[in-house]
Amino acid sequence: MKQMITLASVCLMMVGASSVSAQTVYDLPSKAAPVMVHDGSGVVFLGKDASVYRVFSWNASKKADFDLLMTDIDGDGKPNVVGAGKPTFVLNHDADPMWYLDKGCDQVIVQDFAADNKQDLMCLNGNDLTIYTHDGQLIWKARMNTRLGACKAADINGDLKADIECQLGKNKFTRFDGAQGQVLAESTDTSEIEETVYTKTTPVESTEEGTLLKKDLDGDGTEETISVSKKEIVVSGKEGEPKKFSTNTKKYKRVPVADLKSVMANGFEDNEAAQKVVTDLNDKLANCYASQVRKNQFAGQGDVLLEVKVGAKSKVEDVSLLHSGLADQGVAKCAIGVLKKGKYPASEAGGKLNIRMFYTFADK
């Protein structure tokens, strides 16, 4: 069992799996992505410029209690977006991918299983029941001899930690301690959890119909009107023609952006020449991200910090990853491979380069 990491508990909005075909617009407390539109094909986020900012699609689970949940999973006071299905994913309040499960989950429950002011994510897949922390770290995993049915979560022993009960066949149940995964009841006729209760729930602001929203997107004091139909998102309210966008997430193309923020060189006979080696590799470092983010929509955005150590004979001794803010590990792996092939200048005592890349994206 892995060491547990902290988790959260304020639900803001839950969209049932049965309502995936409806188009709904939501008012989000975000400057970068102040509006979210949800329909059966995915979610579309509008930016402060009243244009499409980011889009995501997934195969929503028909077995889950919800296909889209908004909750403060990491305890920072801002809502996260959790998608249930394949893949299963978590976005931060600005629509930045935080982490994802590529194989997805048949059922997802977000609850505080560790009683530490943050929330955890339960993933049910066939015989496997897995609990992850708010940032995607494994807490525990149980594999049963038979396929598990629908699960529910609630605190049944008063320890302030949610426990889990799953159907085992038609008339049997099995229960787990949510914090550590011990089996509390391997097979029993009696159910102790009536339903999963998402505490402190309040709806995200929208009209009763859910298809119309008025909001000042760019902070200039004038409200825009966002209306949603089956095929279109229309933004109007200022001078000029209304902006129209498709609700179909497959209509958009991902635009990756890579920025070489800094290159620090020390210990080389010519530090500037060592820096130039890295700047000349910038296009290849950028392509590491572009190739991944186009095939993995949840690759994420953020800084990647790398360190290159060069020996006395200009031979690369090591390239190490110091930090990655991305959800996809393939970007850093590719960047390490690019930097290993660099032709660096000589260094008597050994030279060192510290590189900071920033990767992000938009959908157009």
PDB file of C-alpha atoms in Angstrom, residues 53-55 253-257 360-364:
ATOM      1  CA  TYR A  53     -10.603  28.390 -24.831  1.00  0.00           C
ATOM      2  CA  ARG A  54     -10.443  24.632 -24.292  1.00  0.00           C
ATOM      3  CA  VAL A  55     -12.483  21.530 -25.095  1.00  0.00           C
ATOM      4  CA  LYS A 253      -8.067  21.487 -33.119  1.00  0.00           C
ATOM      5  CA  ARG A 254      -5.506  21.651 -30.350  1.00  0.00           C
ATOM      6  CA  VAL A 255      -2.883  24.419 -30.587  1.00  0.00           C
ATOM      7  CA  PRO A 256       0.237  23.659 -28.497  1.00  0.00           C
ATOM      8  CA  VAL A 257       2.545  26.409 -27.214  1.00  0.00           C
ATOM      9  CA  THR A 360       0.460  25.147 -22.597  1.00  0.00           C
ATOM     10  CA  PHE A 361      -2.316  24.832 -25.189  1.00  0.00           C
ATOM     11  CA  ALA A 362      -5.595  26.194 -26.488  1.00  0.00           C
ATOM     12  CA  ASP A 363      -8.314  24.740 -28.692  1.00  0.00           C
ATOM     13  CA  LYS A 364      -9.453  26.567 -31.816  1.00  0.00           C
TER      14      LYS A 364
END
